[in-house]
């Protein structure tokens, strides 16, 4: 994309995102804030618009997010596509394209068979004919109303857009399923490192952080770039001191499932916090937390407003619990709510 076209596209997206704010769920526009804790827009403003679209990222920026998070997968021709997983079925209209019907197949991801349409079986030009769809249409009908409107975007295009902004916004790409690509003879680590090097964004203080659920993948890319790197850790339960010691020697951040910090009790309610934040900070590790969502379906039982899974509960109280513990950053589908609770 040329600098001129990037500027025009960026201006158009910002204008469109601003117009869509009123349609989404009347989120309050917030001024950017760069003190801790940092607010990371999880897949963009994905509570309001279909995830991983330029429009969702632009809305997140307008709502005051400090960081936008593009998950990355590889296309057939080696481009970095902003999607949450290699399979396209849940978040695009690929099934409505008869010209691609024969591309449906079954592959192994993390050792499990998955059937669907895979991004790595499509060239970027083919993927550009698809349109994004809301992953959770029952919970987020306002976002689903925009199904079919927004094209799929590459990380290159996201960086073009961020370059047009009048303030610093960090991108936090997550390399999805590196082992899957390694088994196919592809390297998502090299693809990302190549792009960051080309753009001179591979330096320590560049506005790019890198993350993955695969520790070895982070060690691999860390050999080529100087950006901060962070390991995503799912589930709940204690992380031993020896493990934290190793992470402190090799990583900058651990990014934790909320249940690692405030475990869920047997009845689904939030319980007393663990000491993981304190122990990580003692070792110089930042602690990021995911994922904060407003709907009752995702909240602890004692913070829900009703039995309606789509209704919003007391997410402000949940934010405050984590902020009070001193976490360094939060991932949220609703960046405006994270900003409002912090400020």
Short mmCIF file of C-alpha atoms in Angstrom, two decimals:
data_model
loop_
_atom_site.label_atom_id
_atom_site.label_comp_id
_atom_site.label_asym_id
_atom_site.label_seq_id
_atom_site.Cartn_x
_atom_site.Cartn_y
_atom_site.Cartn_z
CA UNK A 1 0.00 0.00 0.00
CA UNK A 2 1.40 3.39 -0.98
CA UNK A 3 1.79 6.15 1.66
CA UNK A 4 -0.95 8.14 -0.06
CA UNK A 5 -3.41 5.25 -0.20
CA UNK A 6 -2.60 4.38 3.41
CA UNK A 7 -3.43 7.92 4.49
CA UNK A 8 -6.68 7.92 2.54
CA UNK A 9 -7.66 4.49 3.86
CA UNK A 10 -6.76 5.49 7.41
CA UNK A 11 -8.82 8.69 7.20
CA UNK A 12 -11.78 6.80 5.79
CA UNK A 13 -11.61 4.14 8.48
CA UNK A 14 -11.44 6.70 11.28
CA UNK A 15 -14.45 8.51 9.84
CA UNK A 16 -16.37 5.25 9.48
CA UNK A 17 -15.43 4.11 12.97
CA UNK A 18 -16.63 7.37 14.45
CA UNK A 19 -19.96 7.01 12.69
CA UNK A 20 -20.30 3.43 13.89
CA UNK A 21 -19.81 4.37 17.54
CA UNK A 22 -23.40 5.52 17.79
CA UNK A 23 -24.63 2.29 16.22
CA UNK A 24 -22.61 -0.07 18.38
CA UNK A 25 -23.75 0.29 21.99
CA UNK A 26 -23.22 3.96 22.69
CA UNK A 27 -19.70 3.60 24.12
CA UNK A 28 -18.20 6.75 25.56
CA UNK A 29 -15.27 8.22 23.63
CA UNK A 30 -12.25 8.58 25.90
CA UNK A 31 -9.03 10.54 25.69
CA UNK A 32 -5.88 8.41 25.36
CA UNK A 33 -4.09 7.64 28.60
CA UNK A 34 -0.64 6.12 28.84
CA UNK A 35 -0.16 5.51 32.55
CA UNK A 36 -0.42 2.00 33.91
CA UNK A 37 -2.43 -0.10 33.59
CA UNK A 38 -2.37 -0.18 29.81
CA UNK A 39 -5.61 -0.91 27.95
CA UNK A 40 -5.27 -3.44 25.14
CA UNK A 41 -8.12 -3.62 22.63
CA UNK A 42 -8.65 -7.38 22.29
CA UNK A 43 -8.98 -8.08 18.57
CA UNK A 44 -9.87 -4.39 18.21
CA UNK A 45 -13.08 -3.03 19.72
CA UNK A 46 -14.48 -6.52 19.19
CA UNK A 47 -17.39 -6.04 21.58
CA UNK A 48 -18.85 -3.52 19.14
CA UNK A 49 -17.70 -4.53 15.65
CA UNK A 50 -16.55 -7.76 13.94
CA UNK A 51 -13.11 -8.65 15.24
CA UNK A 52 -9.80 -8.11 13.47
CA UNK A 53 -11.12 -5.60 10.97
CA UNK A 54 -9.55 -2.23 10.33
CA UNK A 55 -12.82 -0.68 11.45
CA UNK A 56 -12.68 -2.49 14.81
CA UNK A 57 -9.09 -1.37 15.34
CA UNK A 58 -9.94 2.23 14.44
CA UNK A 59 -12.90 2.25 16.79
CA UNK A 60 -10.66 0.94 19.57
CA UNK A 61 -8.23 3.80 19.02
CA UNK A 62 -11.06 6.32 19.07
CA UNK A 63 -12.30 4.82 22.34
CA UNK A 64 -8.93 5.45 23.98
CA UNK A 65 -7.12 2.11 23.71
CA UNK A 66 -3.36 2.29 24.20
CA UNK A 67 -2.74 -0.94 22.29
CA UNK A 68 -4.51 -2.86 19.53
CA UNK A 69 -4.06 -6.61 19.26
CA UNK A 70 -3.94 -8.28 15.84
CA UNK A 71 -3.82 -12.06 16.00
CA UNK A 72 -1.81 -13.31 13.02
CA UNK A 73 -2.11 -16.34 10.74
CA UNK A 74 -0.37 -17.10 7.46
CA UNK A 75 -1.90 -17.12 4.00
CA UNK A 76 -0.94 -19.53 1.23
CA UNK A 77 1.41 -16.90 -0.19
CA UNK A 78 3.03 -16.13 3.17
CA UNK A 79 1.22 -12.93 4.13
CA UNK A 80 0.34 -12.21 7.77
CA UNK A 81 -3.46 -12.06 7.99
CA UNK A 82 -5.25 -10.63 11.02
CA UNK A 83 -7.46 -13.53 12.15
CA UNK A 84 -7.80 -15.31 15.49
CA UNK A 85 -7.14 -18.76 14.06
CA UNK A 86 -6.26 -20.40 10.73
CA UNK A 87 -9.87 -21.54 10.27
CA UNK A 88 -12.08 -18.92 8.60
CA UNK A 89 -15.53 -20.41 9.14
CA UNK A 90 -16.67 -18.61 12.33
CA UNK A 91 -15.59 -15.09 11.41
CA UNK A 92 -15.98 -14.77 7.63
CA UNK A 93 -18.52 -15.47 4.89
CA UNK A 94 -16.26 -18.05 3.23
CA UNK A 95 -19.00 -20.73 3.30
CA UNK A 96 -21.17 -18.47 1.12
CA UNK A 97 -18.59 -18.52 -1.70
CA UNK A 98 -19.32 -21.51 -3.95
CA UNK A 99 -16.06 -20.95 -5.83
CA UNK A 100 -14.21 -22.03 -2.68
CA UNK A 101 -16.44 -24.98 -1.69
CA UNK A 102 -13.77 -27.58 -2.56
CA UNK A 103 -11.27 -25.92 -0.21
CA UNK A 104 -13.02 -27.28 2.89
CA UNK A 105 -10.80 -29.86 4.52
CA UNK A 106 -9.67 -31.40 7.82
CA UNK A 107 -6.30 -30.62 9.39
CA UNK A 108 -4.63 -31.07 12.75
CA UNK A 109 -4.26 -28.02 15.02
CA UNK A 110 -2.61 -28.63 18.38
CA UNK A 111 -2.99 -32.34 17.71
CA UNK A 112 -6.76 -32.16 17.20
CA UNK A 113 -8.63 -32.62 13.89
CA UNK A 114 -10.40 -29.44 12.74
CA UNK A 115 -12.65 -29.26 9.68
CA UNK A 116 -13.19 -26.02 7.80
CA UNK A 117 -11.67 -23.50 5.44
CA UNK A 118 -8.06 -22.65 6.28
CA UNK A 119 -6.42 -19.31 5.54
CA UNK A 120 -3.22 -21.05 4.44
CA UNK A 121 -5.14 -22.63 1.54
CA UNK A 122 -6.01 -19.18 0.16
CA UNK A 123 -3.90 -16.47 -1.42
CA UNK A 124 -4.26 -12.97 -0.04
CA UNK A 125 -6.05 -11.92 -3.24
CA UNK A 126 -8.63 -14.65 -2.66
CA UNK A 127 -9.02 -13.72 1.01
CA UNK A 128 -9.70 -10.13 0.01
CA UNK A 129 -12.94 -11.31 -1.64
CA UNK A 130 -14.24 -12.48 1.75
CA UNK A 131 -15.96 -10.30 4.34
CA UNK A 132 -15.83 -10.43 8.12
CA UNK A 133 -18.65 -11.70 10.32
CA UNK A 134 -19.36 -11.46 14.05
CA UNK A 135 -18.14 -14.50 16.00
CA UNK A 136 -20.85 -14.20 18.71
CA UNK A 137 -23.98 -13.02 16.89
CA UNK A 138 -26.39 -14.11 19.62
CA UNK A 139 -24.53 -12.17 22.31
CA UNK A 140 -23.61 -9.25 20.03
CA UNK A 141 -26.39 -8.62 17.51
CA UNK A 142 -25.39 -4.96 17.03
CA UNK A 143 -22.00 -6.10 15.81
CA UNK A 144 -23.54 -8.87 13.71
CA UNK A 145 -25.57 -6.19 11.91
CA UNK A 146 -22.30 -5.26 10.21
CA UNK A 147 -21.67 -8.75 8.82
CA UNK A 148 -20.51 -8.56 5.23
CA UNK A 149 -19.35 -4.92 5.39
CA UNK A 150 -15.65 -5.16 6.24
CA UNK A 151 -12.79 -6.82 4.37
CA UNK A 152 -10.05 -8.94 5.89
CA UNK A 153 -6.78 -7.12 6.53
CA UNK A 154 -3.11 -7.92 6.82
CA UNK A 155 -0.80 -6.86 9.62
CA UNK A 156 1.02 -4.76 7.02
CA UNK A 157 -2.21 -2.81 6.47
CA UNK A 158 -2.74 -2.45 10.22
CA UNK A 159 0.73 -0.93 10.52
CA UNK A 160 -0.05 1.40 7.59
CA UNK A 161 -3.14 2.56 9.44
CA UNK A 162 -1.36 3.03 12.77
CA UNK A 163 1.22 5.12 10.94
CA UNK A 164 -1.45 7.68 10.03
CA UNK A 165 -2.49 8.33 13.63
CA UNK A 166 -1.66 11.48 15.53
CA UNK A 167 -0.64 9.62 18.67
CA UNK A 168 1.38 6.58 19.60
CA UNK A 169 -0.61 3.37 19.47
CA UNK A 170 1.19 0.10 20.11
CA UNK A 171 0.37 -3.03 18.12
CA UNK A 172 0.60 -6.32 19.98
CA UNK A 173 0.64 -9.10 17.36
CA UNK A 174 0.05 -12.64 18.51
CA UNK A 175 1.57 -15.43 16.45
CA UNK A 176 -1.18 -18.05 16.32
CA UNK A 177 -0.31 -21.75 16.31
CA UNK A 178 3.38 -21.52 15.30
CA UNK A 179 3.77 -25.32 15.53
CA UNK A 180 0.95 -25.78 13.01
CA UNK A 181 2.90 -23.76 10.46
CA UNK A 182 6.20 -25.42 11.33
CA UNK A 183 4.63 -28.79 10.52
CA UNK A 184 3.71 -27.37 7.10
CA UNK A 185 7.22 -26.10 6.44
CA UNK A 186 6.23 -22.48 7.08
CA UNK A 187 7.56 -20.06 9.69
CA UNK A 188 5.27 -17.44 11.18
CA UNK A 189 8.25 -16.24 13.25
CA UNK A 190 10.28 -15.45 10.13
CA UNK A 191 7.32 -13.81 8.42
CA UNK A 192 6.78 -11.47 11.36
CA UNK A 193 10.47 -10.77 11.91
CA UNK A 194 10.94 -10.03 8.21
CA UNK A 195 8.10 -7.51 8.24
CA UNK A 196 9.28 -5.79 11.42
CA UNK A 197 12.84 -5.60 10.10
CA UNK A 198 11.63 -4.20 6.77
CA UNK A 199 9.69 -1.47 8.57
CA UNK A 200 12.47 -0.84 11.10
CA UNK A 201 10.07 -1.81 13.87
CA UNK A 202 12.27 -4.56 15.29
CA UNK A 203 13.92 -2.35 17.94
CA UNK A 204 13.48 -2.44 21.69
CA UNK A 205 11.50 0.79 21.86
CA UNK A 206 9.45 0.26 18.72
CA UNK A 207 5.67 0.47 19.27
CA UNK A 208 5.32 -3.28 18.76
CA UNK A 209 5.09 -6.03 21.39
CA UNK A 210 5.04 -9.69 20.36
CA UNK A 211 3.12 -12.54 22.01
CA UNK A 212 2.38 -16.23 21.62
CA UNK A 213 1.04 -19.20 23.55
CA UNK A 214 4.13 -21.18 22.46
CA UNK A 215 7.25 -20.49 24.51
CA UNK A 216 9.68 -21.94 21.97
CA UNK A 217 8.21 -19.71 19.28
CA UNK A 218 9.01 -16.64 21.36
CA UNK A 219 12.58 -17.83 21.93
CA UNK A 220 12.91 -18.30 18.17
CA UNK A 221 11.70 -14.86 17.15
CA UNK A 222 13.62 -13.22 20.01
CA UNK A 223 16.81 -14.21 18.21
CA UNK A 224 15.88 -11.85 15.36
CA UNK A 225 14.07 -8.93 17.00
CA UNK A 226 14.60 -6.77 20.06
CA UNK A 227 10.90 -6.07 20.75
CA UNK A 228 9.35 -7.00 24.11
CA UNK A 229 7.97 -10.54 24.02
CA UNK A 230 5.30 -12.13 26.19
CA UNK A 231 3.98 -15.62 26.84
CA UNK A 232 0.23 -16.23 27.03
CA UNK A 233 -0.70 -18.70 29.77
CA UNK A 234 -4.18 -20.21 29.91
CA UNK A 235 -6.01 -22.08 32.67
CA UNK A 236 -5.65 -21.63 36.38
CA UNK A 237 -3.37 -22.90 39.11
CA UNK A 238 -0.05 -21.84 40.57
CA UNK A 239 2.98 -21.10 38.39
CA UNK A 240 6.06 -22.37 40.26
CA UNK A 241 8.84 -19.98 41.23
CA UNK A 242 11.35 -21.93 39.15
CA UNK A 243 9.19 -21.44 36.06
CA UNK A 244 8.85 -17.72 36.75
CA UNK A 245 12.61 -17.53 37.18
CA UNK A 246 13.09 -19.02 33.72
CA UNK A 247 10.52 -16.67 32.19
CA UNK A 248 12.21 -13.68 33.82
CA UNK A 249 15.46 -14.60 32.09
CA UNK A 250 13.90 -14.95 28.64
CA UNK A 251 10.69 -12.88 28.49
CA UNK A 252 9.39 -9.43 29.28
CA UNK A 253 5.78 -10.29 30.03
CA UNK A 254 3.49 -13.09 31.13
CA UNK A 255 -0.05 -12.70 29.88
CA UNK A 256 -2.47 -14.60 32.08
CA UNK A 257 -5.98 -15.93 31.93
CA UNK A 258 -7.92 -14.02 34.61
CA UNK A 259 -8.42 -17.25 36.53
CA UNK A 260 -4.68 -17.44 37.22
CA UNK A 261 -5.07 -14.29 39.33
CA UNK A 262 -8.64 -14.52 40.69
CA UNK A 263 -9.64 -18.21 40.50
CA UNK A 264 -13.29 -19.11 40.10
CA UNK A 265 -14.94 -20.85 43.04
CA UNK A 266 -17.05 -23.98 42.59
CA UNK A 267 -20.18 -21.85 42.08
CA UNK A 268 -18.49 -19.77 39.39
CA UNK A 269 -17.98 -16.72 41.57
CA UNK A 270 -14.71 -14.85 41.86
CA UNK A 271 -12.58 -15.87 44.84
CA UNK A 272 -9.49 -14.59 46.66
CA UNK A 273 -6.53 -13.60 44.49
CA UNK A 274 -3.34 -15.59 44.16
CA UNK A 275 0.10 -14.02 44.62
CA UNK A 276 1.17 -14.42 40.98
CA UNK A 277 1.21 -10.67 40.23
CA UNK A 278 3.47 -9.94 43.17
CA UNK A 279 5.82 -12.85 42.41
CA UNK A 280 6.07 -11.90 38.73
CA UNK A 281 6.77 -8.27 39.56
CA UNK A 282 9.50 -9.29 41.99
CA UNK A 283 11.27 -10.88 39.02
CA UNK A 284 10.82 -7.90 36.72
CA UNK A 285 8.06 -9.46 34.63
CA UNK A 286 5.08 -7.39 33.52
CA UNK A 287 1.67 -9.01 33.99
CA UNK A 288 -1.04 -8.68 31.36
CA UNK A 289 -4.50 -10.17 31.89
CA UNK A 290 -7.18 -11.48 29.52
CA UNK A 291 -10.01 -11.26 28.58
CA UNK A 292 -12.47 -8.73 30.00
CA UNK A 293 -15.94 -8.88 28.44
CA UNK A 294 -19.09 -7.13 29.59
CA UNK A 295 -21.67 -9.84 28.97
CA UNK A 296 -22.94 -11.98 31.86
CA UNK A 297 -21.89 -15.06 29.91
CA UNK A 298 -18.23 -14.22 30.59
CA UNK A 299 -18.40 -12.67 34.06
CA UNK A 300 -17.98 -14.39 37.43
CA UNK A 301 -21.32 -15.50 38.87
CA UNK A 302 -21.30 -12.86 41.62
CA UNK A 303 -20.81 -10.03 39.11
CA UNK A 304 -23.64 -10.96 36.74
CA UNK A 305 -26.68 -8.72 36.52
CA UNK A 306 -29.20 -11.43 35.55
CA UNK A 307 -29.54 -14.87 34.00
CA UNK A 308 -29.58 -13.31 30.52
CA UNK A 309 -26.18 -14.26 29.03
CA UNK A 310 -26.11 -11.26 26.66
CA UNK A 311 -26.96 -8.64 29.27
CA UNK A 312 -24.07 -6.65 30.70
CA UNK A 313 -22.99 -7.28 34.27
CA UNK A 314 -20.71 -5.40 36.64
CA UNK A 315 -17.55 -5.39 34.54
CA UNK A 316 -16.41 -2.19 36.25
CA UNK A 317 -16.11 -4.07 39.55
CA UNK A 318 -14.10 -6.79 37.82
CA UNK A 319 -11.68 -4.25 36.33
CA UNK A 320 -11.23 -2.61 39.72
CA UNK A 321 -10.29 -5.90 41.38
CA UNK A 322 -7.46 -6.43 38.91
CA UNK A 323 -6.37 -2.79 38.81
CA UNK A 324 -6.10 -2.79 42.60
CA UNK A 325 -3.65 -5.71 42.38
CA UNK A 326 -1.38 -3.65 40.14
CA UNK A 327 -1.60 -5.57 36.86
CA UNK A 328 0.26 -3.85 34.06
CA UNK A 329 -2.27 -4.27 31.25
CA UNK A 330 -5.71 -5.69 30.51
CA UNK A 331 -7.14 -7.13 27.32
CA UNK A 332 -10.74 -6.12 26.74
CA UNK A 333 -13.30 -6.46 23.96
CA UNK A 334 -14.67 -3.16 25.28
CA UNK A 335 -11.66 -0.81 25.55
CA UNK A 336 -13.82 2.17 26.51
CA UNK A 337 -15.06 0.33 29.61
CA UNK A 338 -11.50 -0.55 30.60
CA UNK A 339 -10.45 3.07 30.18
CA UNK A 340 -13.46 4.36 32.15
CA UNK A 341 -12.81 1.97 35.06
CA UNK A 342 -9.13 2.96 35.13
CA UNK A 343 -9.67 6.72 34.87
#
